[in-house]
């Protein structure tokens, strides 16, 4: 409610519905953060999927507080699906994070194609909007998809915990001219990534 304009419209009369004036709600930064979550069997090995879901919950809480739109794409087995958004997350985000399971192969190309569709749709609606892609993976994929075309910034969050590290997350980030960050380091920042 915009009280000063409402009182000015009222001008000493009894308050009526036609006197009411409303303030525009601030909608945040206008950014879109698209999270692409690896739900393949390898993400279950040492609890990486549980860590990724905890990190997502913290990031979505931050997005909710900042009124930033997010989207979540989960990929595993043979497909990728849009699980949330694009929208500003609400308090109930654990309800749709909890049922995300893992298994099967790592269809990274399908996940990045789904992200590209979300970003392209966002670019059509608002050309000035900043679009950020976050790939949360352990890098255990043989696929090497192209960087999403409409992404202004890409971050590869590395969940690799094996004794013998393959380093595919860092290699993919380098090929995409993206940032690569270790999942534990991101978690330590308190989800201040936005």
mmCIF file of C-alpha atoms in Angstrom:
data_model
loop_
_atom_site.group_PDB
_atom_site.id
_atom_site.type_symbol
_atom_site.label_atom_id
_atom_site.label_comp_id
_atom_site.label_asym_id
_atom_site.label_seq_id
_atom_site.Cartn_x
_atom_site.Cartn_y
_atom_site.Cartn_z
ATOM 1 C CA UNK A 1 0.000 0.000 0.000
ATOM 2 C CA UNK A 2 1.297 3.485 -0.888
ATOM 3 C CA UNK A 3 -0.009 5.488 2.056
ATOM 4 C CA UNK A 4 0.982 9.027 1.060
ATOM 5 C CA UNK A 5 -0.681 8.864 -2.381
ATOM 6 C CA UNK A 6 -3.717 7.165 -0.782
ATOM 7 C CA UNK A 7 -4.079 9.942 1.800
ATOM 8 C CA UNK A 8 -3.593 12.576 -0.913
ATOM 9 C CA UNK A 9 -6.387 10.987 -2.989
ATOM 10 C CA UNK A 10 -8.645 10.817 0.083
ATOM 11 C CA UNK A 11 -8.420 14.623 0.694
ATOM 12 C CA UNK A 12 -10.298 14.625 4.006
ATOM 13 C CA UNK A 13 -13.131 12.356 2.858
ATOM 14 C CA UNK A 14 -13.947 8.997 4.382
ATOM 15 C CA UNK A 15 -11.645 6.364 2.904
ATOM 16 C CA UNK A 16 -13.149 4.583 -0.120
ATOM 17 C CA UNK A 17 -11.790 1.857 -2.384
ATOM 18 C CA UNK A 18 -11.164 4.321 -5.233
ATOM 19 C CA UNK A 19 -8.776 6.274 -2.945
ATOM 20 C CA UNK A 20 -6.432 3.328 -2.531
ATOM 21 C CA UNK A 21 -3.045 3.579 -4.230
ATOM 22 C CA UNK A 22 -0.503 0.794 -4.412
ATOM 23 C CA UNK A 23 3.282 0.847 -4.523
ATOM 24 C CA UNK A 24 5.132 -1.242 -7.055
ATOM 25 C CA UNK A 25 6.859 -4.152 -5.437
ATOM 26 C CA UNK A 26 10.591 -4.304 -5.927
ATOM 27 C CA UNK A 27 11.414 -7.493 -7.820
ATOM 28 C CA UNK A 28 15.129 -7.833 -7.129
ATOM 29 C CA UNK A 29 18.029 -7.738 -9.547
ATOM 30 C CA UNK A 30 16.300 -9.025 -12.658
ATOM 31 C CA UNK A 31 18.788 -11.892 -12.874
ATOM 32 C CA UNK A 32 18.010 -15.511 -13.675
ATOM 33 C CA UNK A 33 20.116 -18.270 -12.125
ATOM 34 C CA UNK A 34 19.624 -21.601 -13.887
ATOM 35 C CA UNK A 35 20.879 -24.582 -11.862
ATOM 36 C CA UNK A 36 21.649 -27.784 -13.759
ATOM 37 C CA UNK A 37 21.934 -30.701 -11.304
ATOM 38 C CA UNK A 38 23.682 -33.974 -12.128
ATOM 39 C CA UNK A 39 21.483 -36.779 -10.795
ATOM 40 C CA UNK A 40 23.490 -39.673 -12.213
ATOM 41 C CA UNK A 41 24.498 -42.750 -10.188
ATOM 42 C CA UNK A 42 28.035 -41.431 -9.659
ATOM 43 C CA UNK A 43 26.626 -38.516 -7.617
ATOM 44 C CA UNK A 44 25.462 -41.050 -4.983
ATOM 45 C CA UNK A 45 28.916 -42.572 -4.398
ATOM 46 C CA UNK A 46 30.081 -40.365 -1.543
ATOM 47 C CA UNK A 47 26.975 -38.333 -0.770
ATOM 48 C CA UNK A 48 27.561 -35.699 -3.467
ATOM 49 C CA UNK A 49 23.860 -35.487 -4.367
ATOM 50 C CA UNK A 50 22.928 -34.851 -0.728
ATOM 51 C CA UNK A 51 25.582 -32.114 -0.561
ATOM 52 C CA UNK A 52 24.306 -30.634 -3.845
ATOM 53 C CA UNK A 53 20.724 -30.581 -2.567
ATOM 54 C CA UNK A 54 21.816 -28.867 0.644
ATOM 55 C CA UNK A 55 23.744 -26.297 -1.357
ATOM 56 C CA UNK A 56 20.742 -25.727 -3.625
ATOM 57 C CA UNK A 57 18.451 -25.201 -0.637
ATOM 58 C CA UNK A 58 20.853 -22.546 0.712
ATOM 59 C CA UNK A 59 21.194 -20.857 -2.686
ATOM 60 C CA UNK A 60 17.421 -20.877 -3.219
ATOM 61 C CA UNK A 61 16.885 -19.349 0.235
ATOM 62 C CA UNK A 62 19.311 -16.611 -0.750
ATOM 63 C CA UNK A 63 17.489 -16.159 -4.074
ATOM 64 C CA UNK A 64 14.156 -15.909 -2.239
ATOM 65 C CA UNK A 65 15.526 -13.227 0.097
ATOM 66 C CA UNK A 66 16.986 -11.273 -2.847
ATOM 67 C CA UNK A 67 13.882 -11.928 -5.007
ATOM 68 C CA UNK A 68 15.993 -13.453 -7.773
ATOM 69 C CA UNK A 69 14.456 -15.886 -10.245
ATOM 70 C CA UNK A 70 15.898 -19.384 -10.432
ATOM 71 C CA UNK A 71 15.304 -22.500 -12.477
ATOM 72 C CA UNK A 72 16.323 -26.065 -11.648
ATOM 73 C CA UNK A 73 17.020 -28.723 -14.239
ATOM 74 C CA UNK A 74 17.793 -32.264 -13.054
ATOM 75 C CA UNK A 75 19.481 -34.694 -15.422
ATOM 76 C CA UNK A 76 20.246 -38.375 -14.974
ATOM 77 C CA UNK A 77 19.607 -41.750 -16.553
ATOM 78 C CA UNK A 78 18.657 -40.861 -20.120
ATOM 79 C CA UNK A 79 16.881 -37.534 -19.743
ATOM 80 C CA UNK A 80 16.731 -34.072 -18.262
ATOM 81 C CA UNK A 81 13.703 -32.304 -16.841
ATOM 82 C CA UNK A 82 12.832 -28.843 -15.637
ATOM 83 C CA UNK A 83 11.997 -29.319 -11.947
ATOM 84 C CA UNK A 84 11.367 -25.705 -10.938
ATOM 85 C CA UNK A 85 10.925 -22.249 -12.411
ATOM 86 C CA UNK A 86 11.919 -19.954 -13.687
ATOM 87 C CA UNK A 87 10.446 -18.197 -10.670
ATOM 88 C CA UNK A 88 11.396 -16.689 -7.336
ATOM 89 C CA UNK A 89 11.598 -19.660 -4.924
ATOM 90 C CA UNK A 90 9.366 -19.782 -1.855
ATOM 91 C CA UNK A 91 9.760 -21.270 1.619
ATOM 92 C CA UNK A 92 8.628 -24.696 0.432
ATOM 93 C CA UNK A 93 11.681 -25.460 -1.741
ATOM 94 C CA UNK A 94 12.646 -28.550 0.313
ATOM 95 C CA UNK A 95 9.386 -30.199 -0.800
ATOM 96 C CA UNK A 96 10.482 -30.391 -4.400
ATOM 97 C CA UNK A 97 14.205 -30.863 -3.665
ATOM 98 C CA UNK A 98 13.697 -33.907 -1.426
ATOM 99 C CA UNK A 99 12.195 -36.250 -4.056
ATOM 100 C CA UNK A 100 15.050 -35.708 -6.516
ATOM 101 C CA UNK A 101 16.860 -39.032 -6.727
ATOM 102 C CA UNK A 102 19.774 -40.324 -8.736
ATOM 103 C CA UNK A 103 20.660 -43.245 -10.924
ATOM 104 C CA UNK A 104 21.784 -44.273 -14.358
ATOM 105 C CA UNK A 105 24.033 -42.438 -16.758
ATOM 106 C CA UNK A 106 25.069 -38.817 -17.068
ATOM 107 C CA UNK A 107 23.205 -37.182 -19.988
ATOM 108 C CA UNK A 108 25.054 -33.882 -19.636
ATOM 109 C CA UNK A 109 24.132 -32.820 -23.177
ATOM 110 C CA UNK A 110 20.414 -33.230 -22.390
ATOM 111 C CA UNK A 111 20.814 -31.154 -19.222
ATOM 112 C CA UNK A 112 22.587 -28.347 -21.040
ATOM 113 C CA UNK A 113 20.032 -28.414 -23.884
ATOM 114 C CA UNK A 114 17.242 -27.991 -21.322
ATOM 115 C CA UNK A 115 19.157 -25.077 -19.752
ATOM 116 C CA UNK A 116 19.637 -23.523 -23.197
ATOM 117 C CA UNK A 117 15.848 -23.617 -23.772
ATOM 118 C CA UNK A 118 15.187 -21.893 -20.420
ATOM 119 C CA UNK A 119 17.793 -19.219 -21.185
ATOM 120 C CA UNK A 120 16.516 -18.671 -24.725
ATOM 121 C CA UNK A 121 12.978 -18.186 -23.434
ATOM 122 C CA UNK A 122 14.276 -15.707 -20.847
ATOM 123 C CA UNK A 123 16.266 -13.838 -23.512
ATOM 124 C CA UNK A 124 13.128 -13.458 -25.662
ATOM 125 C CA UNK A 125 11.199 -11.949 -22.747
ATOM 126 C CA UNK A 126 13.944 -9.648 -21.425
ATOM 127 C CA UNK A 127 17.107 -8.931 -23.375
ATOM 128 C CA UNK A 128 18.636 -6.907 -20.509
ATOM 129 C CA UNK A 129 18.324 -9.679 -17.929
ATOM 130 C CA UNK A 130 21.554 -11.262 -16.689
ATOM 131 C CA UNK A 131 21.501 -15.057 -17.082
ATOM 132 C CA UNK A 132 23.793 -17.276 -15.010
ATOM 133 C CA UNK A 133 24.131 -21.062 -15.432
ATOM 134 C CA UNK A 134 25.338 -23.219 -12.548
ATOM 135 C CA UNK A 135 26.330 -26.792 -13.451
ATOM 136 C CA UNK A 136 26.512 -28.986 -10.329
ATOM 137 C CA UNK A 137 28.314 -32.208 -11.268
ATOM 138 C CA UNK A 138 31.131 -34.585 -10.453
ATOM 139 C CA UNK A 139 32.246 -34.466 -14.094
ATOM 140 C CA UNK A 140 31.777 -38.199 -14.670
ATOM 141 C CA UNK A 141 30.391 -37.805 -18.189
ATOM 142 C CA UNK A 142 31.787 -38.623 -21.594
ATOM 143 C CA UNK A 143 29.643 -35.914 -23.217
ATOM 144 C CA UNK A 144 31.120 -32.507 -23.998
ATOM 145 C CA UNK A 145 28.226 -30.178 -24.928
ATOM 146 C CA UNK A 146 28.605 -26.590 -26.083
ATOM 147 C CA UNK A 147 28.298 -23.693 -23.655
ATOM 148 C CA UNK A 148 24.695 -22.435 -23.543
ATOM 149 C CA UNK A 149 24.494 -19.555 -26.002
ATOM 150 C CA UNK A 150 22.391 -17.163 -23.917
ATOM 151 C CA UNK A 151 24.399 -17.593 -20.699
ATOM 152 C CA UNK A 152 26.136 -14.415 -19.559
ATOM 153 C CA UNK A 153 28.091 -16.315 -16.928
ATOM 154 C CA UNK A 154 28.668 -20.018 -16.269
ATOM 155 C CA UNK A 155 29.912 -21.633 -13.063
ATOM 156 C CA UNK A 156 30.823 -25.307 -12.872
ATOM 157 C CA UNK A 157 30.491 -26.527 -9.281
ATOM 158 C CA UNK A 158 32.843 -29.499 -8.884
ATOM 159 C CA UNK A 159 31.514 -32.361 -6.731
ATOM 160 C CA UNK A 160 34.259 -34.832 -7.637
ATOM 161 C CA UNK A 161 35.435 -36.649 -4.505
ATOM 162 C CA UNK A 162 37.136 -39.761 -5.922
ATOM 163 C CA UNK A 163 40.658 -40.624 -4.823
ATOM 164 C CA UNK A 164 41.790 -40.436 -8.441
ATOM 165 C CA UNK A 165 40.404 -37.145 -9.714
ATOM 166 C CA UNK A 166 39.714 -36.864 -13.433
ATOM 167 C CA UNK A 167 39.548 -33.053 -13.467
ATOM 168 C CA UNK A 168 36.765 -32.945 -16.057
ATOM 169 C CA UNK A 169 34.917 -30.122 -14.295
ATOM 170 C CA UNK A 170 37.950 -27.835 -14.549
ATOM 171 C CA UNK A 171 38.516 -28.860 -18.185
ATOM 172 C CA UNK A 172 34.876 -28.206 -19.061
ATOM 173 C CA UNK A 173 34.978 -24.823 -17.310
ATOM 174 C CA UNK A 174 38.108 -23.894 -19.244
ATOM 175 C CA UNK A 175 36.517 -24.925 -22.558
ATOM 176 C CA UNK A 176 33.429 -22.831 -21.745
ATOM 177 C CA UNK A 177 35.415 -19.836 -20.434
ATOM 178 C CA UNK A 178 33.587 -20.434 -17.164
ATOM 179 C CA UNK A 179 34.394 -20.335 -13.480
ATOM 180 C CA UNK A 180 35.084 -23.642 -11.728
ATOM 181 C CA UNK A 181 34.591 -23.823 -7.979
ATOM 182 C CA UNK A 182 34.828 -26.734 -5.562
ATOM 183 C CA UNK A 183 31.473 -27.575 -3.946
ATOM 184 C CA UNK A 184 32.928 -27.485 -0.427
ATOM 185 C CA UNK A 185 34.430 -24.033 -1.059
ATOM 186 C CA UNK A 186 31.061 -22.746 -2.275
ATOM 187 C CA UNK A 187 29.329 -24.221 0.756
ATOM 188 C CA UNK A 188 31.899 -22.518 3.022
ATOM 189 C CA UNK A 189 31.004 -19.085 1.563
ATOM 190 C CA UNK A 190 27.563 -19.371 3.106
ATOM 191 C CA UNK A 191 25.765 -19.324 -0.270
ATOM 192 C CA UNK A 192 26.769 -15.708 -0.883
ATOM 193 C CA UNK A 193 27.307 -16.540 -4.549
ATOM 194 C CA UNK A 194 24.745 -14.097 -5.953
#
